[in-house]
Coordinates of C-alpha atoms and ligand atoms in Angstrom, one line a residue:
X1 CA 0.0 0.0 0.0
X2 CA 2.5 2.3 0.9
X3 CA 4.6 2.0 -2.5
X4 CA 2.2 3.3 -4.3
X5 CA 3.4 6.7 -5.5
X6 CA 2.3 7.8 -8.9
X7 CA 4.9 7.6 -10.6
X8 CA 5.6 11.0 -12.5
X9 CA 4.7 12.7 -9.7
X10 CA 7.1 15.1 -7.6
X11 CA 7.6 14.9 -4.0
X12 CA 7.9 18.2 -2.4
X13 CA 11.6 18.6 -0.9
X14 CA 11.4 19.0 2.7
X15 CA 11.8 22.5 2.6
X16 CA 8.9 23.2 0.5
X17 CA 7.2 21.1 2.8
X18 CA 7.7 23.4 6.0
X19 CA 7.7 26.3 3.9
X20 CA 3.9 25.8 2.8
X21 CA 3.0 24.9 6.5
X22 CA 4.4 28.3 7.3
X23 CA 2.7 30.0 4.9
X24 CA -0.5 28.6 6.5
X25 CA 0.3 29.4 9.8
X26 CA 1.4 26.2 10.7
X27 CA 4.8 25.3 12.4
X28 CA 7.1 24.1 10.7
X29 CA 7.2 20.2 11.5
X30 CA 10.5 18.5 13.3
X31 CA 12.0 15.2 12.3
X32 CA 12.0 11.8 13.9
X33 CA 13.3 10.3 11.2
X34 CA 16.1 11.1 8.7
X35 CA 14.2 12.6 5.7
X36 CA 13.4 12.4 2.7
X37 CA 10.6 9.6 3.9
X38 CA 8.3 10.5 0.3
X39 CA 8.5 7.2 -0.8
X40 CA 6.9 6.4 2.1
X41 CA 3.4 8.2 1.3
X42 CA 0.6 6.2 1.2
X43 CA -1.8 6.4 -1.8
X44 CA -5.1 6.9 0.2
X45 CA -6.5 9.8 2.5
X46 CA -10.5 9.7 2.5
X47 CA -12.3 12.5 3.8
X48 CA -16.1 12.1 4.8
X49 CA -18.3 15.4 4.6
X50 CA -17.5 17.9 1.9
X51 CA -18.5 21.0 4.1
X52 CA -16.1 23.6 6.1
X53 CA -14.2 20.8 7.6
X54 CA -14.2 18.2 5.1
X55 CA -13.7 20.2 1.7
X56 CA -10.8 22.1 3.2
X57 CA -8.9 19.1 4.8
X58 CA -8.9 17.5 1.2
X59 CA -7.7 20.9 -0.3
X60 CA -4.8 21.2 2.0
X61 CA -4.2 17.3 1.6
X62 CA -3.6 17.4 -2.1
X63 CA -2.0 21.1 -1.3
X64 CA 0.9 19.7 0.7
X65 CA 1.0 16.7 -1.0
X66 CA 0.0 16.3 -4.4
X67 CA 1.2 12.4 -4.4
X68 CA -1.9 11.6 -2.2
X69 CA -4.6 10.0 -3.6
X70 CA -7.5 12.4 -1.9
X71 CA -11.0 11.1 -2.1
X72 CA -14.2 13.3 -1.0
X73 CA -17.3 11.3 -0.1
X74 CA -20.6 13.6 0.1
X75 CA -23.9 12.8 0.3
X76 CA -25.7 15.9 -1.3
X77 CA -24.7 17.1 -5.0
X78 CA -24.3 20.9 -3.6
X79 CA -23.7 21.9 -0.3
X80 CA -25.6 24.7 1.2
X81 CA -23.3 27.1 3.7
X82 CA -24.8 28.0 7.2
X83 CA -23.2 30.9 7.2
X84 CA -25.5 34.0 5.5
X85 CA -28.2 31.7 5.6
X86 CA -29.9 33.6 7.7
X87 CA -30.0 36.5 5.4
X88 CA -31.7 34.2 2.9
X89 CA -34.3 33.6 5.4
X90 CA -34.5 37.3 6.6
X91 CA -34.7 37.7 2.2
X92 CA -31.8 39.9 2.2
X93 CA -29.8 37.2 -0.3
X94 CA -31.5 34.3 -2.7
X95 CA -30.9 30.6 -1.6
X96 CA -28.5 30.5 -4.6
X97 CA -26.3 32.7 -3.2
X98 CA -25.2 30.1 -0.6
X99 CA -25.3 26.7 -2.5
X100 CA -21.6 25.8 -3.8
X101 CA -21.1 23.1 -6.2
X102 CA -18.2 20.4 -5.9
X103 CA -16.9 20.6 -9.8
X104 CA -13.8 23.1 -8.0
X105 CA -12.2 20.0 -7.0
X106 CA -11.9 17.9 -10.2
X107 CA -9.8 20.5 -11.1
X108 CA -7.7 20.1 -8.0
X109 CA -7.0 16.4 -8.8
X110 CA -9.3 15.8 -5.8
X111 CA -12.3 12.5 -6.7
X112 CA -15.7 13.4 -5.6
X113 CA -17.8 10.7 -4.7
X114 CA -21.6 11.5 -4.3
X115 CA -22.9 8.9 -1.7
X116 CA -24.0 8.6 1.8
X117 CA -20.9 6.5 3.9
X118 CA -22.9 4.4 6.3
X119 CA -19.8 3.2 8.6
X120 CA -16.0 3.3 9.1
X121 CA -14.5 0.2 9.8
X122 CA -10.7 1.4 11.0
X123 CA -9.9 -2.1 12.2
X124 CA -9.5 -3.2 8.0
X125 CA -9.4 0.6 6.7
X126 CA -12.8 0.7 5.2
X127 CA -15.7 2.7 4.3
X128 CA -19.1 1.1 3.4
X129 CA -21.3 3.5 1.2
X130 CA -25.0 3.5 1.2
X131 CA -24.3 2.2 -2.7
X132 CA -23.0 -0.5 -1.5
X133 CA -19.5 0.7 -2.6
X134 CA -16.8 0.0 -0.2
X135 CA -13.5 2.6 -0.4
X136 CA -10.5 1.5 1.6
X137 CA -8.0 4.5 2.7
X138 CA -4.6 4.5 5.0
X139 CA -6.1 7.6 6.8
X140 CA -9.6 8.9 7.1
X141 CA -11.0 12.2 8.2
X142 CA -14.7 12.9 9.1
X143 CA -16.3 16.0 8.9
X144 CA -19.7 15.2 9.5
X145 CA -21.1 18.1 11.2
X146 CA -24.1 17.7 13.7
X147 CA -27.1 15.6 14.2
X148 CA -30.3 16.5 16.6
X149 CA -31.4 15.4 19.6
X150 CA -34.8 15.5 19.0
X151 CA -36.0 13.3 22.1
X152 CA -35.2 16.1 25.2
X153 CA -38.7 17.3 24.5
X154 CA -41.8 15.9 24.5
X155 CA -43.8 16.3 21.1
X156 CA -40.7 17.5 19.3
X157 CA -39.6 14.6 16.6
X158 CA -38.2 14.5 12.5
X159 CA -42.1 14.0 11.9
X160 CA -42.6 18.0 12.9
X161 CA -39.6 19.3 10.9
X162 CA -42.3 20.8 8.2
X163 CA -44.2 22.3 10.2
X164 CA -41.8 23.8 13.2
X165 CA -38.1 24.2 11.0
X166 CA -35.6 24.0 13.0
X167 CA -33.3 25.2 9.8
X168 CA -30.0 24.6 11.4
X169 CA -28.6 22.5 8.4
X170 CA -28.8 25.0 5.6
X171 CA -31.2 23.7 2.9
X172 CA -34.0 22.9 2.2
X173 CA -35.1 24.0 6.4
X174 CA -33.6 27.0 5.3
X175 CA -36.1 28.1 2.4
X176 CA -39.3 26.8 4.5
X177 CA -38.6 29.1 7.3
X178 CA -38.2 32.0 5.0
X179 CA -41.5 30.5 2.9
X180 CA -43.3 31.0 6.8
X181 CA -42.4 34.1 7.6
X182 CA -43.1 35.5 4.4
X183 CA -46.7 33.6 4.8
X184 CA -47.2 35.3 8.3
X185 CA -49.4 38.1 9.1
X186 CA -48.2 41.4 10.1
X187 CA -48.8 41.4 13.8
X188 CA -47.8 37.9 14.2
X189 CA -45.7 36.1 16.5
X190 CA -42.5 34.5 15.8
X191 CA -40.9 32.0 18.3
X192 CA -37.1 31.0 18.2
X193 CA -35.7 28.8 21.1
X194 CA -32.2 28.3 20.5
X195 CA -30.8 24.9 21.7
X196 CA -28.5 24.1 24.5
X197 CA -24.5 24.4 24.9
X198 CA -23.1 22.6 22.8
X199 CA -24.3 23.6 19.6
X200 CA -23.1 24.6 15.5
X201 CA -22.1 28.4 15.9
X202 CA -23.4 29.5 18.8
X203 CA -23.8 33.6 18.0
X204 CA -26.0 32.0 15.0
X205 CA -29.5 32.0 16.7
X206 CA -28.7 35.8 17.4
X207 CA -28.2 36.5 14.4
X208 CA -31.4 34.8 12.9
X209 CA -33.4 36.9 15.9
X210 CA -31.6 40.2 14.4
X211 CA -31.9 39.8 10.6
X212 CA -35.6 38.5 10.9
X213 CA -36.5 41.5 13.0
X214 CA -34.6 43.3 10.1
X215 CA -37.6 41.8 7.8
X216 CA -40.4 42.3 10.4
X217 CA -39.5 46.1 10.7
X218 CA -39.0 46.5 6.9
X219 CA -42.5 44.6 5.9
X220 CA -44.4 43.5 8.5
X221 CA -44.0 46.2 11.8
X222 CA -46.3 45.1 14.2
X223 CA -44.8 41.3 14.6
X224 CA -43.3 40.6 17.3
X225 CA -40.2 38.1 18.3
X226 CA -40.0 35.9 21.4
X227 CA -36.7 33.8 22.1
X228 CA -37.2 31.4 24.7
X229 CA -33.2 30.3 25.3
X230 CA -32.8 27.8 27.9
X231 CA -29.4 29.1 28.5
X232 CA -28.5 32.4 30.9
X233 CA -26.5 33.9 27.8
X234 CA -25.4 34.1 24.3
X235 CA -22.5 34.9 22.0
X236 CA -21.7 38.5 21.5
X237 CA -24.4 39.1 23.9
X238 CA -23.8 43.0 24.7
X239 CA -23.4 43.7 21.5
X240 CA -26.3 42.1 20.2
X241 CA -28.3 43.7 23.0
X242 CA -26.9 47.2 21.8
X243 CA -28.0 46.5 18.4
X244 CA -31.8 45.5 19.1
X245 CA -31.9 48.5 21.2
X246 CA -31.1 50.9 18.5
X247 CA -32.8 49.3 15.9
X248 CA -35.3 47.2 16.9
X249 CA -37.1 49.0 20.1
X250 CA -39.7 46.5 21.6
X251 CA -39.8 44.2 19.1
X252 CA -37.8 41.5 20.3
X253 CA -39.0 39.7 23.8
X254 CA -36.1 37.9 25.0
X255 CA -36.3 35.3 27.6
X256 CA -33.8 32.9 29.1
X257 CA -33.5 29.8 31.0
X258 CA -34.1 32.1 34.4
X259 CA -37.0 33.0 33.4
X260 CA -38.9 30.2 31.9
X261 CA -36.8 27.0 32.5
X262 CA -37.1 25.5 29.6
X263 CA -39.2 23.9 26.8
X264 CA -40.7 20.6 27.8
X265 CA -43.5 20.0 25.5
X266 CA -44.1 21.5 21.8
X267 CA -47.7 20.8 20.4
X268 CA -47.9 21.2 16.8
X269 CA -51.0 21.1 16.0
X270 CA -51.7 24.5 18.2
X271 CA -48.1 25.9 17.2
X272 CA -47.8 26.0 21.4
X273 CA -44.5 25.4 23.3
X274 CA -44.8 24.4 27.0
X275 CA -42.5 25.9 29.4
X276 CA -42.0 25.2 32.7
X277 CA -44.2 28.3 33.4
X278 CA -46.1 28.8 30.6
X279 CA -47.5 27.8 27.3
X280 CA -46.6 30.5 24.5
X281 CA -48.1 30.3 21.2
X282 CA -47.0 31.5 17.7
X283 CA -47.2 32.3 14.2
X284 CA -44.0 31.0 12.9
X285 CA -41.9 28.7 15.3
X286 CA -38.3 28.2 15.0
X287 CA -37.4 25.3 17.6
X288 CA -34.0 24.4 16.9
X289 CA -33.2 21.1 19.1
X290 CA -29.7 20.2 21.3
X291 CA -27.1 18.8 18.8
X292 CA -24.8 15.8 18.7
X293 CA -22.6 14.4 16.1
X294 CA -23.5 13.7 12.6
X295 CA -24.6 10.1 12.0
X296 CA -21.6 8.4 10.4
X297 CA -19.4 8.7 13.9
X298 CA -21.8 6.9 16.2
X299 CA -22.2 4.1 13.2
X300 CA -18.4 4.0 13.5
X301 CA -17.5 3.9 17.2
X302 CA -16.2 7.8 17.4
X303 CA -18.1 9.5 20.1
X304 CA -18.0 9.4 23.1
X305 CA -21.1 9.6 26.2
X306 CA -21.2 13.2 25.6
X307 CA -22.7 12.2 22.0
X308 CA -19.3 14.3 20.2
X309 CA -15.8 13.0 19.3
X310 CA -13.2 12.8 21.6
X311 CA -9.9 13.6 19.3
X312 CA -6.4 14.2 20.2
X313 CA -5.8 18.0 19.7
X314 CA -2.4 18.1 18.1
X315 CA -3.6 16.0 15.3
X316 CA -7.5 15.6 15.3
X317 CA -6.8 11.8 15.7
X318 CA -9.8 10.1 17.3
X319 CA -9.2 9.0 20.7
X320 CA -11.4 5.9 20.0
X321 CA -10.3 4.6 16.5
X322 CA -6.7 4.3 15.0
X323 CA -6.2 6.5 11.5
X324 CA -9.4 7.7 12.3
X325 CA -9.2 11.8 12.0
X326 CA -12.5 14.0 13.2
X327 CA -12.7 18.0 12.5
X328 CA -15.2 20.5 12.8
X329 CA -18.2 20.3 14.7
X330 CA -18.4 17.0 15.4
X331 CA -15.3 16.9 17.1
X332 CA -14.6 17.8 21.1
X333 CA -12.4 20.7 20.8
X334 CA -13.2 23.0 23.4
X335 CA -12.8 26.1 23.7
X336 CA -13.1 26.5 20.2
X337 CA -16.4 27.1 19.2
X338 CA -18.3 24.8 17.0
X339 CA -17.9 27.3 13.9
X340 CA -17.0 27.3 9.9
X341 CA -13.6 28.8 10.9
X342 CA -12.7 26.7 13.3
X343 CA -13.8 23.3 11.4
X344 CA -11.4 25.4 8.4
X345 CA -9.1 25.8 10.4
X346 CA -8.9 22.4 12.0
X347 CA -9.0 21.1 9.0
X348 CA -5.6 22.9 7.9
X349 CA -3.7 21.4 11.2
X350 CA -5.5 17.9 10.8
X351 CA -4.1 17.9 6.7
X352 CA -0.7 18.9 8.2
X353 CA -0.7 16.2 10.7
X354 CA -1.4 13.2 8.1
X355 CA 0.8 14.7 5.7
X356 CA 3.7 15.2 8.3
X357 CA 2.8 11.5 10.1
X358 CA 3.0 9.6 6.2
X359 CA 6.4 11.3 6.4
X360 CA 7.1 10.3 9.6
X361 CA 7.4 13.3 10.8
X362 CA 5.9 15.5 13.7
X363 CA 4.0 18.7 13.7
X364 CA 4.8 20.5 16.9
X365 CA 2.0 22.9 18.8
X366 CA -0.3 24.2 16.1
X367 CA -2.0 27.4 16.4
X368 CA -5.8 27.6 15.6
X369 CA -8.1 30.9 15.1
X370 CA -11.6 31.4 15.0
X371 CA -13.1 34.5 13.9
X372 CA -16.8 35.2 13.1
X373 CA -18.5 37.7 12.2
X374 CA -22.7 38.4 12.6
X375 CA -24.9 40.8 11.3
X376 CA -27.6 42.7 13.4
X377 CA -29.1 44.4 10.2
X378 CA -27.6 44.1 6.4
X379 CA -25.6 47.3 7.7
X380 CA -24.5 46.6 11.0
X381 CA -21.7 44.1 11.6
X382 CA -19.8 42.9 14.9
X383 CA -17.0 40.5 14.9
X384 CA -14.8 38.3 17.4
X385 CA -11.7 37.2 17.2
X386 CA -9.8 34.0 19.5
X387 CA -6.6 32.5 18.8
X388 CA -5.7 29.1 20.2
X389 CA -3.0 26.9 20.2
X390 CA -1.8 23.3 21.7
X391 CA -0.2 23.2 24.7
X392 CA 1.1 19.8 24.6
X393 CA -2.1 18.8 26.5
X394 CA -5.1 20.3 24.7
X395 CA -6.1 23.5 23.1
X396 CA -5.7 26.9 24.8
X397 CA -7.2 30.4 24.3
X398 CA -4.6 32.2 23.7
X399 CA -5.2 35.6 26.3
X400 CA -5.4 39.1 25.2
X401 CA -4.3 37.4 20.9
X402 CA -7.8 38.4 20.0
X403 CA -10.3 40.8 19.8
X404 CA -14.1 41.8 19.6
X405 CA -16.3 44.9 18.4
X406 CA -15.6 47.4 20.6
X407 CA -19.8 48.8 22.1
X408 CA -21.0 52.3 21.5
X409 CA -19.9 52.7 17.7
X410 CA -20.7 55.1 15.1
X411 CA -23.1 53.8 12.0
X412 CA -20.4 53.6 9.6
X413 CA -18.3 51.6 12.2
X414 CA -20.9 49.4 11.9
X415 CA -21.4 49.2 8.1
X416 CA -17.8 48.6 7.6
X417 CA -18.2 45.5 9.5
X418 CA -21.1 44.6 7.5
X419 CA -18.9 44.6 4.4
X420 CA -15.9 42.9 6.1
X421 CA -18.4 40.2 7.0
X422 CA -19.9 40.0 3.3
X423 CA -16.2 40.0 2.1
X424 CA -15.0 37.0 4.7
X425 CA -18.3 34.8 3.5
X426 CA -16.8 36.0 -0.1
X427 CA -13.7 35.0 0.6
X428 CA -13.8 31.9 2.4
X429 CA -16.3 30.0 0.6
X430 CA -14.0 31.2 -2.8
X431 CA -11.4 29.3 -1.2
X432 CA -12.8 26.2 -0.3
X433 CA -15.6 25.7 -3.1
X434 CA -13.8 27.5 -6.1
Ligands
FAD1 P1 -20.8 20.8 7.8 O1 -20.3 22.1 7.2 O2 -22.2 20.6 8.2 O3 -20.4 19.7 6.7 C1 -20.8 18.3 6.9 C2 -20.9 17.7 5.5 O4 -20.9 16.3 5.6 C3 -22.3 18.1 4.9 O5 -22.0 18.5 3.6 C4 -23.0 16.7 4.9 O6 -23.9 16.6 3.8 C5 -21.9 15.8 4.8 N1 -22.1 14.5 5.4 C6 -22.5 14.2 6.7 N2 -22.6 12.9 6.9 C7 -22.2 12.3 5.8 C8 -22.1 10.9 5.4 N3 -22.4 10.0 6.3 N4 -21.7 10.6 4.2 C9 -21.4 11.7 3.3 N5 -21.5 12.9 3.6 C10 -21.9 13.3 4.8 N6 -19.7 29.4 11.1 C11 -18.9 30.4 10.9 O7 -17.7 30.2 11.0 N7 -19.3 31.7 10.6 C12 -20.6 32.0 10.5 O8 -21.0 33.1 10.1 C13 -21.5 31.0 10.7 N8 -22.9 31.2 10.6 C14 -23.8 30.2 10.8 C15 -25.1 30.5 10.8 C16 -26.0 29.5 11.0 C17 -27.5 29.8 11.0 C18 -25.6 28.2 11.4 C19 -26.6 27.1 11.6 C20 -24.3 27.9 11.4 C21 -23.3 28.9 11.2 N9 -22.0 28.6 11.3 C22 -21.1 29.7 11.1 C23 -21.5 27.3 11.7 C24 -21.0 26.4 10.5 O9 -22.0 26.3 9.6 C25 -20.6 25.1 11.0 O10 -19.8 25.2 12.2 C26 -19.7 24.4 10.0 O11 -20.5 24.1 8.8 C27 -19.1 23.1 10.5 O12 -18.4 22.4 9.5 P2 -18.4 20.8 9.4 O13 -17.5 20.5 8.3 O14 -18.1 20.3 10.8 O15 -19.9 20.4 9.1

């Protein structure tokens, strides 16, 4: 297996190597064994999940070493991004402004399969596809993002989904939320109960509450929001608050978990959630359930009781299968947030850490950054910034290396940010979906 270099193919010398992981951000890897070890390469790296986390990690795969054989499995023919999908519900963008296609990485000398991989079997180094297929690989990275955890309420099930969108997977959720809203009355209620720690980008619900109040105020001014969040607080909170204050004055009830508990019971048929206090009814409701890992890494042994991945934070390796990499949200890799960037930019360290192990080399404490921005209205932006890195252990926050929106700014602060956040999604998704 691990002959199997193509055979007009290049190796990169070692310097190239460690200059390309510098170039990334990476550092630069240290030797165990004399090198060059190229011949060693195996043919075979599979990635699962063509999203932020799986789509970059084969990029950077076939960036650092073109000799690898890198094979994409993905269920759906286009993926639609998260991120801005709540300006296509608020009706600020078209759902075709999120939806990338894979034909980028033909180009890239990267194999797309379109198929559904039921299980990894990393005792014999194989993947079974819901074709039937089976793909063998040397190394394997899953990026399957999240599942739901439907059963924590009573009433709330994947029978519901068309009626109460939860709209957390961007899709087809996505475009029936926006299809309700623009369906409800002016003077109706919408209800948004964001789901419990830990969860896929956790200033996101936030942002939905913001741009949709955006909508209300623009078409529909006497609606009115309530967000029943079963937490005590949010991402970018202050900020967030700031913003709804200036722009959306008594339009937005917000509740949390102090003062209703939480959801128990959701009867559909009445569009009624039960609290522990109260039944509240609406127009629209946006329940969006707890979260665990996608599918695919409880078929295959990979999480752990807490219903995520355990991984090993140098290298993303899982902690419960050999040559078994998970990234992105599925993965345990507090205190980085369950994000886009941070599933990119595990992806980037994972990539490095095959490459560098085939070599038989090590990469020493990689650094990590998350930064995300959210909009409050198409013209007012606010960012964080947190950089990370592994201190031989696990990974850190790095104090005082980032940053967030300073409060109390002028209008065309905020507009600036705006851009900067249209230019990141711009930028990003250019990167990773051509
Ligand atoms: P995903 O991107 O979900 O990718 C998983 C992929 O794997 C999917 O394409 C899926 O089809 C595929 N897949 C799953 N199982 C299988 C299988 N068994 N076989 C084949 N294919 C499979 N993050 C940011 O950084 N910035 C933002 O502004 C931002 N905004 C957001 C807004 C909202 C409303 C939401 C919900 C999320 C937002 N996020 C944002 C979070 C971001 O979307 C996720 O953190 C990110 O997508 C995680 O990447 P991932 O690779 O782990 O999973």
């Amino acid at each position: 297996m691990i002959n199997n270099l193509k055979k007009n193919s290049k190796p990169l010398s070692r310097r190239a190597f460690n200059t390309l992981l510098g170039s990334m951000g990476l550092a630069a890897v240290s030797s165990t064994k004399s090198y060059p070890k190229f011949d060693a390469i195996p043919e075979r790296v599979v990635v699962i999940g063509g999203g932020f986390g799986g789509a970059t990690a084969a990029i950077y795969l076939k960036k650092m070493d073109p000799n690898i054989e890198v094979i994409l499995i993905e269920k759906n023919l286009l993926y639609a991004t998260c991120p801005f999908s709540n300006t296509v519900i608020s009706g600020m963008n078209k759902f075709s402004y999120i939806l990338k296609s894979f034909n980028y990485f033909e180009k890239l000398n990267i194999k797309v399969i379109h198929d559904l991989a039921i299980e990894i079997d990393s005792n014999n180094k194989k993947i079974t596809l819901n074709s039937g297929r089976v793909i063998s690989f040397v190394c394997c990275i899953v990026s399957p993002g999240i599942d739901f955890d439907y059963e924590s309420i009573i009433g709330n099930s994947t029978n519901i989904q068309n009626r109460i969108p939860h709209a957390w997977r961007a899709g087809f959720q996505t475009q029936l939320l926006r299809k309700q809203l623009v369906a409800m009355p002016n003077g109706g209620t919408f209800i948004i109960s964001p789901p419990p720690n830990p969860f896929r980008c956790p200033p996101g619900p936030a942002e939905r509450i913001s741009l949709i109040a955006d909508y209300f105020k623009k078409n529909k001014p006497k609606s009115k929001i309530i967000v029943l969040d079963p937490k005590d607080k949010f991402g970018k909170q202050s900020l967030f608050k700031e913003g709804w204050a200036k722009l959306y004055p008594n339009m937005i009830e917000y509740r949390n978990s102090a003062e209703f508990g939480k959801v128990r019971e959701v009867v559909a048929d009445k569009m009624v959630l039960v609290t522990d206090i109260d039944e509240v009814k609406g127009d629209v409701i946006n329940l969006i359930p707890g979260q665990k890992a996608g599918r695919i890494a409880f078929n295959s042994g990979l999480v752990n009781q807490s219903g995520w991945c355990p991984v090993n934070h140098a290298t993303f390796e899982s902690k419960l299968e050999k040559d078994v990499y998970v990234i992105g949200d599925a993965s345990i890799s507090s205190p980085m947030p369950k994000s886009g960037v941070s599933a990119y930019s595990q992806a980037k360290v994972c990539a490095a850490a095959i490459v560098s192990s085939l070599n038989g080399e090590i990469v020493k404490n990689p650094k990590f950054i998350n930064y995300c921005y959210s909009l409050v209205s198409p013209d007012y932006g606010i960012s964080v910034v947190k950089v990370y890195e592994f201190n031989g252990e696990k990974i850190k926050l790095i104090d005082g290396a980032g940053g967030k929106s300073p409060p109390n700014q002028t209008n065309k602060f905020r507009r600036l940010e705006a851009q900067y956040a249209e230019g990141w999604y711009k930028t990003i998704t250019k990167e990773i979906w051509g």
